[in-house]
XYZ file of C-alpha atoms in Angstrom:
703
model
C -20.424 1.609 9.364
C -22.755 -1.392 9.372
C -22.097 -1.784 5.665
C -18.342 -1.631 6.245
C -18.661 -4.228 8.996
C -20.598 -6.458 6.607
C -17.719 -6.341 4.161
C -15.216 -6.981 6.949
C -17.072 -10.072 8.133
C -16.351 -11.664 4.779
C -12.606 -11.571 5.423
C -12.423 -13.797 8.543
C -15.170 -16.028 7.163
C -13.239 -16.600 3.952
C -10.039 -17.008 5.967
C -11.685 -19.841 7.882
C -12.608 -21.551 4.617
C -9.124 -21.068 3.121
C -6.970 -21.842 6.144
C -4.206 -24.363 5.416
C -3.829 -27.600 7.303
C -2.097 -27.050 10.644
C 1.625 -27.609 10.224
C 1.567 -27.315 6.433
C 2.932 -23.751 6.411
C 4.344 -21.186 8.795
C 1.644 -19.193 10.622
C -1.322 -20.755 8.748
C -4.013 -18.415 10.099
C -2.097 -15.315 9.077
C -1.637 -16.809 5.631
C -5.375 -17.527 5.410
C -6.219 -13.901 6.215
C -3.788 -12.620 3.590
C -5.116 -15.023 0.958
C -8.638 -13.852 1.723
C -7.594 -10.211 1.362
C -6.070 -10.963 -2.041
C -9.198 -12.731 -3.275
C -11.562 -10.023 -2.047
C -9.295 -7.259 -3.344
C -9.132 -8.870 -6.781
C -12.911 -9.367 -6.737
C -13.383 -5.658 -6.047
C -11.086 -4.677 -8.944
C -12.664 -7.091 -11.411
C -16.155 -5.982 -10.362
C -15.381 -2.344 -11.160
C -13.896 -3.195 -14.565
C -16.721 -5.573 -15.481
C -19.452 -3.114 -14.516
C -17.669 -0.297 -16.350
C -17.508 -2.352 -19.534
C -21.303 -2.032 -19.693
C -21.482 1.537 -18.317
C -23.151 0.066 -15.244
C -20.866 1.094 -12.407
C -23.738 1.810 -10.045
C -24.680 1.116 -6.451
C -26.961 -1.687 -7.606
C -24.183 -3.425 -9.534
C -21.771 -3.189 -6.613
C -24.394 -4.413 -4.160
C -25.135 -7.368 -6.417
C -21.422 -8.176 -6.651
C -20.949 -8.209 -2.884
C -24.134 -10.188 -2.377
C -22.759 -12.791 -4.765
C -19.435 -12.700 -2.915
C -21.253 -13.213 0.398
C -23.093 -16.238 -0.957
C -19.829 -17.640 -2.320
C -18.061 -17.177 1.008
C -20.991 -18.755 2.853
C -20.839 -21.780 0.564
C -17.066 -22.055 1.107
C -17.509 -21.883 4.885
C -20.179 -24.595 4.839
C -18.040 -26.804 2.605
C -15.000 -26.358 4.862
C -17.057 -27.061 7.983
C -18.370 -30.292 6.492
C -14.890 -31.316 5.374
C -13.459 -30.584 8.815
C -15.882 -32.856 10.646
C -16.381 -35.529 7.968
C -13.230 -37.619 8.657
C -14.048 -38.031 12.345
C -16.101 -40.939 13.560
C -19.334 -40.841 15.526
C -22.401 -38.712 15.089
C -22.336 -35.114 13.927
C -23.226 -33.978 17.474
C -20.279 -35.890 18.925
C -17.950 -34.429 16.293
C -19.078 -30.858 16.981
C -18.748 -31.452 20.748
C -15.224 -32.760 20.232
C -14.346 -29.746 18.122
C -15.713 -27.393 20.743
C -13.556 -29.102 23.344
C -10.486 -28.723 21.145
C -11.261 -25.043 20.692
C -11.514 -24.580 24.453
C -8.181 -26.326 24.993
C -6.564 -24.091 22.374
C -8.017 -21.022 24.087
C -6.664 -22.170 27.466
C -3.203 -22.704 25.993
C -3.331 -19.231 24.432
C -4.319 -17.646 27.739
C -1.549 -19.504 29.555
C 1.020 -18.380 26.998
C -0.187 -14.789 27.295
C -0.012 -14.930 31.091
C 3.557 -16.261 30.901
C 4.696 -13.557 28.471
C 7.482 -11.357 29.833
C 6.712 -7.811 30.933
C 8.476 -6.247 27.946
C 6.093 -8.005 25.553
C 3.118 -6.595 27.415
C 4.668 -3.132 27.307
C 5.241 -3.388 23.553
C 1.721 -4.722 23.039
C 0.286 -1.789 24.999
C 2.177 0.733 22.866
C 1.003 -0.947 19.669
C -2.596 -1.094 20.947
C -2.568 2.599 21.912
C -1.234 3.572 18.502
C -3.707 1.302 16.699
C -6.677 2.745 18.576
C -5.436 6.303 18.094
C -5.014 5.877 14.349
C -8.408 4.193 14.144
C -9.995 7.195 15.856
C -8.255 9.535 13.403
C -9.391 7.444 10.450
C -13.024 7.455 11.569
C -13.211 11.011 12.890
C -11.334 12.759 10.058
C -12.685 13.915 6.735
C -10.346 13.119 3.794
C -7.831 15.956 3.605
C -4.777 14.681 1.764
C -3.523 17.187 -0.827
C -3.298 14.737 -3.737
C -6.694 13.315 -2.824
C -8.252 16.753 -3.309
C -6.624 16.987 -6.741
C -7.025 13.548 -8.295
C -7.498 10.543 -5.963
C -11.066 11.408 -4.981
C -12.314 13.524 -7.930
C -11.681 10.617 -10.293
C -14.064 8.500 -8.185
C -16.784 11.143 -8.522
C -16.307 11.216 -12.294
C -16.591 7.402 -12.397
C -19.810 7.507 -10.401
C -21.189 10.289 -12.598
C -20.260 8.433 -15.807
C -21.071 4.943 -14.445
C -17.713 3.894 -15.924
C -13.979 4.166 -15.321
C -13.357 5.018 -18.962
C -11.005 7.937 -19.665
C -12.726 11.332 -19.653
C -11.790 14.915 -20.514
C -9.842 16.650 -17.735
C -7.015 19.124 -17.289
C -5.529 17.020 -14.446
C -3.882 14.110 -16.251
C -3.262 12.147 -13.024
C -6.999 11.576 -12.728
C -6.923 9.299 -15.772
C -3.413 7.878 -16.180
C -2.192 6.896 -12.705
C -2.869 3.337 -11.500
C -6.383 3.339 -10.001
C -6.441 0.183 -7.844
C -6.848 1.847 -4.448
C -9.475 4.213 -5.838
C -11.385 1.201 -7.183
C -11.667 -0.003 -3.582
C -12.822 3.448 -2.492
C -15.359 3.481 -5.341
C -17.100 0.490 -3.752
C -17.467 2.400 -0.487
C -18.615 5.515 -2.344
C -21.356 3.656 -4.179
C -22.494 1.620 -1.191
C -22.481 4.434 1.390
C -23.119 7.475 -0.815
C -20.221 9.445 0.692
C -16.600 9.454 1.805
C -17.045 8.766 5.526
C -15.389 5.343 5.327
C -12.601 6.247 2.891
C -9.813 6.490 5.494
C -10.507 2.943 6.680
C -9.084 1.425 3.501
C -5.550 2.519 4.353
C -6.135 1.755 8.039
C -6.873 -1.888 7.271
C -4.088 -1.922 4.678
C -1.665 -0.927 7.426
C -3.010 -3.685 9.660
C -2.618 -6.202 6.848
C 0.921 -4.995 6.116
C 1.885 -5.541 9.762
C 0.303 -9.014 9.680
C 2.235 -9.956 6.542
C 5.484 -8.482 7.877
C 5.221 -10.471 11.114
C 4.738 -13.646 9.074
C 7.770 -12.787 6.933
C 9.794 -12.471 10.136
C 8.650 -15.968 11.167
C 9.525 -17.362 7.732
C 13.016 -15.865 8.005
C 13.578 -17.812 11.201
C 12.450 -15.206 13.689
C 10.715 -16.404 16.836
C 7.966 -14.668 18.800
C 10.368 -11.919 19.914
C 11.323 -11.111 16.318
C 7.694 -11.104 15.181
C 6.617 -8.796 18.008
C 9.566 -6.524 17.245
C 8.571 -6.421 13.569
C 5.046 -5.269 14.374
C 6.403 -2.724 16.854
C 8.824 -1.295 14.289
C 6.030 -0.829 11.746
C 3.510 0.464 14.279
C 5.883 3.205 15.445
C 7.069 4.331 11.995
C 5.626 7.845 11.531
C 4.879 7.491 7.807
C 2.933 4.268 8.461
C 0.866 5.917 11.191
C 0.167 9.021 9.122
C -0.921 7.131 6.029
C -3.048 4.665 7.997
C -5.686 7.409 8.450
C -5.293 8.879 4.972
C -6.733 8.507 1.485
C -3.273 8.195 -0.033
C -2.540 4.873 -1.774
C 1.043 4.025 -0.771
C 0.079 1.843 2.191
C -2.380 -0.165 0.098
C 0.395 -0.857 -2.423
C 2.824 -1.743 0.380
C 0.338 -4.250 1.817
C 0.004 -6.021 -1.543
C 3.807 -6.130 -1.888
C 4.091 -7.664 1.592
C 1.485 -10.286 0.641
C 3.538 -11.186 -2.427
C 6.722 -11.425 -0.354
C 5.279 -13.802 2.220
C 3.796 -16.000 -0.536
C 7.201 -16.170 -2.223
C 8.823 -17.272 1.031
C 6.222 -20.022 1.384
C 7.962 -21.865 -1.447
C 10.998 -22.315 0.774
C 9.678 -22.584 4.327
C 7.124 -25.385 4.338
C 7.774 -27.674 7.317
C 7.646 -30.716 5.019
C 10.511 -29.417 2.907
C 13.868 -30.779 4.078
C 15.706 -27.676 2.945
C 13.640 -25.102 4.810
C 15.423 -21.772 5.056
C 18.584 -23.311 3.602
C 16.964 -24.144 0.264
C 19.215 -21.869 -1.740
C 22.308 -23.422 -0.131
C 23.805 -26.683 -1.399
C 21.518 -29.566 -0.399
C 21.359 -33.345 -0.892
C 17.901 -34.202 -2.165
C 14.235 -33.282 -1.984
C 11.543 -35.716 -0.937
C 8.370 -33.798 -1.750
C 7.355 -32.309 -5.108
C 7.278 -28.498 -5.248
C 3.930 -26.863 -4.624
C 2.864 -23.492 -5.814
C 0.685 -20.610 -4.734
C 0.481 -19.394 -8.331
C -3.130 -18.263 -7.900
C -2.355 -15.951 -4.995
C 0.980 -14.823 -6.421
C -0.777 -13.825 -9.632
C -3.469 -11.922 -7.766
C -0.864 -10.162 -5.611
C 1.164 -9.160 -8.665
C -1.938 -7.854 -10.429
C -3.052 -5.883 -7.372
C 0.395 -4.306 -7.050
C 0.446 -3.318 -10.719
C -3.055 -1.838 -10.682
C -2.450 0.065 -7.409
C 1.012 1.639 -7.747
C 3.586 0.627 -10.319
C 6.553 1.463 -8.086
C 5.638 -1.656 -6.114
C 6.720 -3.688 -9.135
C 10.309 -2.661 -8.341
C 10.088 -5.043 -5.376
C 7.764 -7.581 -7.003
C 10.296 -8.252 -9.776
C 13.218 -9.298 -7.521
C 10.895 -11.289 -5.257
C 9.382 -13.249 -8.136
C 12.858 -13.801 -9.593
C 13.898 -15.241 -6.242
C 10.818 -17.477 -6.315
C 11.476 -18.728 -9.849
C 15.214 -19.281 -9.424
C 14.663 -21.036 -6.116
C 12.183 -23.437 -7.658
C 14.455 -24.158 -10.621
C 17.393 -24.815 -8.294
C 15.272 -27.218 -6.311
C 14.016 -28.871 -9.490
C 17.587 -29.399 -10.732
C 18.644 -31.060 -7.495
C 15.787 -33.495 -7.439
C 16.966 -37.041 -6.534
C 15.589 -40.530 -6.822
C 13.902 -41.771 -3.642
C 16.048 -44.264 -1.687
C 15.112 -47.942 -1.812
C 15.070 -50.164 1.256
C 18.562 -51.052 2.380
C 20.245 -48.334 0.337
C 21.931 -45.278 1.801
C 21.202 -41.754 0.560
C 24.703 -41.716 -0.927
C 23.697 -44.536 -3.229
C 20.679 -42.546 -4.363
C 22.576 -39.504 -5.591
C 21.910 -40.105 -9.285
C 19.703 -37.324 -10.649
C 16.158 -38.262 -11.568
C 16.169 -36.640 -15.009
C 12.502 -37.174 -15.792
C 11.441 -35.956 -12.351
C 13.586 -32.830 -12.656
C 12.199 -32.082 -16.121
C 8.630 -32.531 -14.911
C 9.272 -30.212 -11.968
C 10.792 -27.579 -14.230
C 7.808 -27.745 -16.530
C 5.544 -27.211 -13.527
C 7.617 -24.205 -12.559
C 7.308 -22.756 -16.061
C 3.562 -23.411 -16.031
C 3.212 -21.756 -12.624
C 5.160 -18.716 -13.849
C 2.885 -18.361 -16.864
C -0.154 -18.712 -14.609
C 1.131 -15.926 -12.349
C 1.473 -13.550 -15.310
C -1.918 -14.485 -16.775
C -3.701 -13.982 -13.460
C -1.967 -10.643 -12.954
C -3.133 -9.538 -16.395
C -6.709 -10.482 -15.520
C -6.540 -7.914 -12.713
C -4.495 -5.134 -14.329
C -5.068 -5.934 -18.015
C -8.185 -3.782 -18.553
C -6.418 -0.692 -17.204
C -3.318 -1.343 -19.331
C -5.493 -1.856 -22.421
C -7.256 1.447 -21.705
C -3.904 3.251 -21.447
C -2.739 1.644 -24.698
C -5.907 2.728 -26.499
C -5.818 6.292 -25.167
C -2.110 7.118 -25.102
C -0.464 4.538 -27.342
C 1.400 2.928 -24.427
C 0.286 0.695 -21.525
C 2.466 2.906 -19.301
C 0.380 5.981 -20.032
C 1.384 9.303 -21.586
C 5.031 10.444 -21.783
C 4.341 13.310 -19.347
C 3.543 10.787 -16.610
C 6.764 8.816 -17.074
C 8.902 11.926 -17.453
C 7.488 13.643 -14.375
C 8.489 11.014 -11.793
C 11.053 8.834 -13.569
C 14.828 9.125 -13.871
C 15.676 10.335 -17.378
C 19.335 9.286 -17.524
C 21.607 6.257 -17.279
C 24.597 8.265 -16.032
C 25.899 6.312 -12.992
C 27.069 9.538 -11.332
C 23.580 11.030 -11.385
C 21.972 7.776 -10.295
C 24.381 7.545 -7.355
C 23.587 11.127 -6.343
C 19.879 10.383 -6.707
C 20.199 7.385 -4.390
C 22.139 9.342 -1.781
C 19.558 12.138 -1.807
C 16.786 9.582 -1.334
C 18.705 8.076 1.604
C 19.272 11.479 3.200
C 15.586 12.382 2.940
C 14.473 9.011 4.309
C 16.876 9.157 7.278
C 16.359 12.839 8.105
C 16.216 13.676 11.827
C 15.476 16.732 13.989
C 19.227 16.793 14.734
C 19.972 19.500 12.186
C 23.788 19.291 12.363
C 23.604 15.601 11.434
C 21.136 16.100 8.576
C 22.960 19.164 7.264
C 26.292 17.360 7.317
C 24.810 14.456 5.310
C 23.274 16.860 2.773
C 26.495 18.883 2.495
C 28.464 15.693 1.881
C 26.122 14.754 -0.975
C 26.400 18.216 -2.520
C 30.182 18.026 -2.207
C 30.273 14.591 -3.837
C 28.089 15.828 -6.707
C 30.490 18.694 -7.322
C 33.476 16.359 -7.067
C 32.142 14.037 -9.798
C 31.051 16.969 -11.949
C 27.232 16.838 -11.774
C 24.517 19.164 -10.493
C 22.946 17.890 -7.287
C 19.583 19.149 -8.611
C 20.021 17.924 -12.164
C 16.552 17.875 -13.798
C 17.135 14.347 -15.139
C 16.989 12.982 -11.574
C 14.851 15.637 -9.877
C 11.087 16.095 -9.912
C 10.048 19.409 -11.442
C 11.750 22.413 -9.905
C 12.315 20.795 -6.490
C 15.545 21.680 -4.685
C 17.558 19.369 -2.431
C 17.632 19.175 0.550
C 14.272 19.540 2.291
C 13.453 18.988 5.978
C 11.605 15.667 6.195
C 11.710 14.819 9.903
C 8.404 16.530 10.743
C 5.439 14.084 10.905
C 3.721 15.189 7.702
C 2.070 12.337 5.802
C 3.729 13.403 2.544
C 7.277 13.751 3.886
C 7.809 12.032 7.244
C 11.237 10.397 7.495
C 11.872 7.060 9.218
C 15.479 7.131 10.502
C 15.049 4.432 13.177
C 13.261 1.955 10.926
C 15.532 2.757 7.991
C 18.794 2.330 9.897
C 17.612 -0.894 11.546
C 16.567 -2.301 8.159
C 19.888 -1.288 6.548
C 21.958 -2.885 9.310
C 19.763 -5.990 9.290
C 20.058 -6.344 5.513
C 23.867 -6.154 5.735
C 23.800 -8.755 8.529
C 21.608 -11.086 6.464
C 23.931 -10.786 3.474
C 26.984 -11.478 5.628
C 25.767 -14.233 7.931
C 23.033 -16.009 5.967
C 21.579 -18.640 5.897
C 20.568 -18.974 2.261
C 16.979 -17.796 2.453
C 17.908 -14.733 4.472
C 20.614 -13.887 1.949
C 18.137 -14.283 -0.906
C 15.519 -12.091 0.805
C 18.082 -9.414 1.684
C 19.372 -9.510 -1.894
C 15.847 -9.016 -3.271
C 15.304 -6.108 -0.859
C 18.626 -4.514 -1.812
C 17.900 -4.887 -5.537
C 14.482 -3.289 -5.062
C 16.087 -0.327 -3.283
C 18.666 0.065 -6.061
C 15.914 -0.062 -8.685
C 14.109 2.758 -6.892
C 17.276 4.859 -6.973
C 17.778 4.102 -10.670
C 14.200 4.754 -11.813
C 12.437 7.200 -9.446
C 13.566 10.821 -9.453
C 14.192 12.463 -6.090
C 11.347 14.625 -4.866
C 10.476 16.260 -1.531
C 7.811 13.600 -0.850
C 9.972 10.633 -1.873
C 9.537 9.016 1.558
C 5.936 8.036 0.970
C 6.960 6.342 -2.277
C 9.363 4.146 -0.257
C 6.671 2.735 1.994
C 6.751 -0.725 0.390
C 10.494 -0.919 1.156
C 9.783 0.064 4.760
C 7.266 -2.761 5.143
C 9.658 -5.290 3.563
C 12.525 -4.039 5.726
C 10.638 -4.221 9.029
C 10.970 -8.051 9.339
C 14.723 -7.705 8.804
C 14.848 -5.121 11.588
C 12.723 -7.348 13.840
C 14.909 -10.413 13.331
C 18.007 -8.245 13.883
C 16.642 -6.925 17.190
C 15.815 -10.415 18.435
C 19.185 -11.787 17.316
C 21.056 -8.917 18.968
C 19.193 -9.422 22.227
C 19.858 -13.161 22.179
C 23.557 -12.725 21.374
C 24.135 -10.162 24.128
C 22.237 -12.188 26.711
C 24.213 -15.327 25.829
C 27.404 -13.341 26.382
C 26.079 -12.228 29.774
C 25.641 -8.659 28.641
C 22.007 -8.388 29.532
C 22.358 -4.804 30.752
C 23.827 -3.745 27.418
C 21.021 -5.506 25.554
C 18.370 -3.733 27.591
C 20.165 -0.391 27.158
C 20.443 -0.653 23.363
C 17.043 -2.133 22.602
C 15.313 -0.186 25.361
C 16.629 3.109 24.015
C 15.539 2.205 20.492
C 12.088 1.097 21.666
C 11.554 4.157 23.864
C 12.593 6.534 21.078
C 10.415 4.730 18.531
C 7.427 4.690 20.887
C 7.832 8.406 21.594
C 8.010 9.142 17.851
C 4.846 7.121 17.262
C 2.896 8.762 20.074
C 3.945 12.264 19.008
C 2.929 11.439 15.435
C -0.667 10.562 16.314
C -0.857 13.445 18.777
C 0.637 16.200 16.596
C 0.911 14.760 13.074
C -0.145 16.687 10.008
C -2.737 17.055 8.573
C -4.617 14.886 11.136
C -3.923 15.014 14.854
C -5.586 14.172 18.135
C -4.495 17.203 20.145
C -3.690 20.857 19.690
C -5.271 23.696 17.763
C -5.944 21.610 14.636
C -7.227 18.537 16.444
C -9.928 16.530 14.678
C -12.084 17.187 17.736
C -11.960 20.984 17.304
C -12.552 21.274 13.524
C -15.728 20.729 11.568
C -15.749 18.569 8.425
C -15.059 21.382 5.985
C -12.250 22.782 8.140
C -10.708 19.311 8.269
C -10.874 19.022 4.487
C -9.114 22.375 4.078
C -6.670 22.098 6.974
C -3.727 22.382 4.548
C -5.215 25.492 2.919
C -7.671 27.020 5.385
C -7.509 30.344 3.541
C -9.182 28.679 0.542
C -12.238 27.448 2.447
C -14.287 30.702 2.468
C -13.579 31.198 -1.242
C -14.774 27.707 -2.170
C -17.838 28.080 0.065
C -18.783 31.455 -1.402
C -18.397 30.242 -4.987
C -20.318 27.019 -4.342
C -23.146 28.891 -2.601
C -23.462 31.357 -5.487
C -23.570 28.567 -8.075
C -26.132 26.655 -6.008
C -28.296 29.788 -5.747
C -28.193 30.164 -9.527
C -29.872 26.771 -9.881
C -27.201 25.473 -12.278
C -27.469 21.762 -13.016
C -24.348 21.473 -15.179
C -21.198 23.246 -14.003
C -17.981 23.693 -15.976
C -14.560 23.228 -14.346
C -11.547 25.424 -15.084
C -8.400 24.504 -13.181
C -4.672 23.763 -13.413
C -2.931 20.409 -13.082
C -2.569 20.713 -9.293
C -5.857 22.408 -8.390
C -8.256 21.120 -5.769
C -11.263 19.740 -7.605
C -12.777 17.514 -4.931
C -14.236 20.367 -2.806
C -16.620 21.230 -5.665
C -18.084 17.725 -5.508
C -18.642 18.136 -1.759
C -19.890 21.723 -1.627
C -22.158 21.841 -4.687
C -25.661 20.336 -4.391
C -26.105 16.602 -4.930
C -26.935 15.797 -8.511
C -24.877 18.636 -9.961
C -23.034 17.479 -13.065
C -19.413 18.633 -13.268
C -17.615 18.687 -16.620
C -14.193 19.980 -17.644
C -13.936 23.022 -19.921
C -10.264 22.193 -20.568
C -8.696 18.852 -21.476
C -5.124 17.652 -21.527
C -6.193 14.161 -22.638
C -5.578 13.585 -26.368
C -8.784 12.809 -28.251
C -11.041 13.790 -25.344
C -12.645 17.123 -26.130
C -13.757 19.308 -23.227
C -17.341 20.368 -22.787
C -18.498 23.452 -24.645
C -19.091 26.604 -22.618
C -22.566 26.997 -24.089
C -23.525 23.595 -22.616
C -22.922 24.582 -18.987
C -25.020 26.771 -16.691
C -22.228 28.003 -14.425
C -18.433 27.905 -14.191
C -16.182 27.344 -11.183
C -12.435 28.007 -11.304
C -9.470 27.099 -9.119
C -6.156 28.933 -9.588
C -6.270 29.306 -13.402
C -8.394 32.446 -13.132
C -7.102 34.284 -16.208
C -8.071 31.370 -18.451
C -11.374 31.149 -16.626
C -12.119 34.824 -17.305
C -11.401 34.280 -21.009
C -13.904 31.421 -21.181
C -16.778 33.299 -19.541
C -19.557 33.950 -22.108
C -20.911 37.417 -22.749
C -23.724 38.319 -20.397
C -22.259 36.374 -17.472
C -20.817 37.821 -14.274
C -17.302 36.635 -13.358
C -16.184 36.855 -9.716
C -12.476 36.637 -8.834
C -12.129 35.655 -5.156
C -8.332 35.326 -5.120
C -7.509 31.653 -5.615
C -11.039 30.625 -6.567
C -13.492 32.191 -8.976
C -16.903 31.529 -10.459
C -19.151 32.760 -13.249
C -22.937 32.652 -13.520
C -25.378 34.192 -15.979
C -26.154 37.825 -15.173
C -29.355 38.149 -13.261
C -32.217 39.838 -15.142
C -34.111 40.675 -11.981
């Protein structure tokens, strides 16, 4: 934990060094924190790739990288401190004393504002604080137990550590080598620095915190005041899927946080206080006084981090960056000559052709810089996929397994409706069943199968109950409906920036429906849309409250918003109390299970089989153990249960050009699920033990 705290200290320190000038942007301190997260996240990714290029992905290399980062941050802090006090007159002691006085005055103003806050804000803050603390306890107290993490998220890290490289290796679980590895790169740092997985859950916990920070800033940029920003954080903090993933080793929340960072950076282009257009930039305007500025560095890093973490996030990054580019070009084209003394703005309406051309060239240059920087972050992974599978997108089986395989508008429409039904599912079964029946009826009416394999993952069957707080399926009806209504309101009422943001959000949602096949766990893949939609919901709530109060319907405002808030708070509290597979109370509470029981909470019947097999292999003294498993088997338990230093190698490989290890080169075999194949691979003179789901083979004892 001390090591984790060391890494966390770098974030606020770097934020201090990077903070914008007060008044230059909306919410400058929040922006500084997000910029720092982008820089440190990109540093972590680049460090892993650079060390792997020399087969040196070791604890020493990672420690050296973070030591260098610490020295760099320290230098930046010192430089910023000197720059902050340099312009002031007097001695250095007088300057520091003056600064300390200013800090005290700021603190007094903050305390006064907090004391004057209405009771409802304190109530909301208490709910958020309770949920934050509860999820933090779950993240710290729980062993990683996500299903996909047992199969590929965490085993791939162990292979990287064993090989001292993230290069592709032989395996029968293709997702270990072809899915975007950005979040696992972050976990690899913790694995190498701490020697275990005790801090793994904290990555998504802090990602959730960062997503809420970015979403609250987006709400401010869209014109929302303190009420809207508080409502935005509350909406996110009470969304079950957010709470469940914030203590998990899944990767969806990490990707959503990077998408939110990109979104708030895009909005910065249109919301700087010095810009006369402000939120109305995309409306018709007279002239611009200040040249456009760009956050190309941070936009590029955000885009690269999205691409290397989860490619579905690019479905939102594309529309957002298009909004950014078009907005800049519109502003460049409307650039006017500055007015001379004695002349009215009307007399200055002639377009400054050279100035507009120069601005457009800067926009083109910034766009190129964004792409180049993104490629610096994600390029090594894409090059590895190209070299191994002949495509930067990975093997065909990856694209075909989760992607829509048709352009038929009827099937795409049905796919989108199924996604909506799963996302908005509620415990009110008549309502959910009626929605599902309507979709099935529509599919039959237009002549398509509601479970057509071109828009359905594997053999999944629609519908599935998704209301229960399971981290892989939990629906978000309150957040989803609020975001949908808010998006429609933005598109109808404007102003320009709100319309542009709502349009980008709507396009991203449509792209998901057109490219991602429906699956029972589709809700977790929508998490980046949830984070982007929360500010819309927050601004809607604040606007609704203001409109009703102005019309002297305060009781109605309290009834509507109070009911929503109470229901959302109850859903959030029940999620942390009884969520699955990590909960605070009940029979499967994290306080009643040991580490191994927590790891196997989804499949407790497998635990004794894994333990028996691992104990037998350990007793045999095997140093190299062969793996036999299917594409969805749990591999990670072997890395935990077998003795430290045991080398695990695959005896099967689905990766073209990567041959599996030979049976004669291993000293024992462990199997998960694919037991018939395992029995066929066992050499003569070995004893094979079939335990049900798990099996193992060791040389026959001669004693």
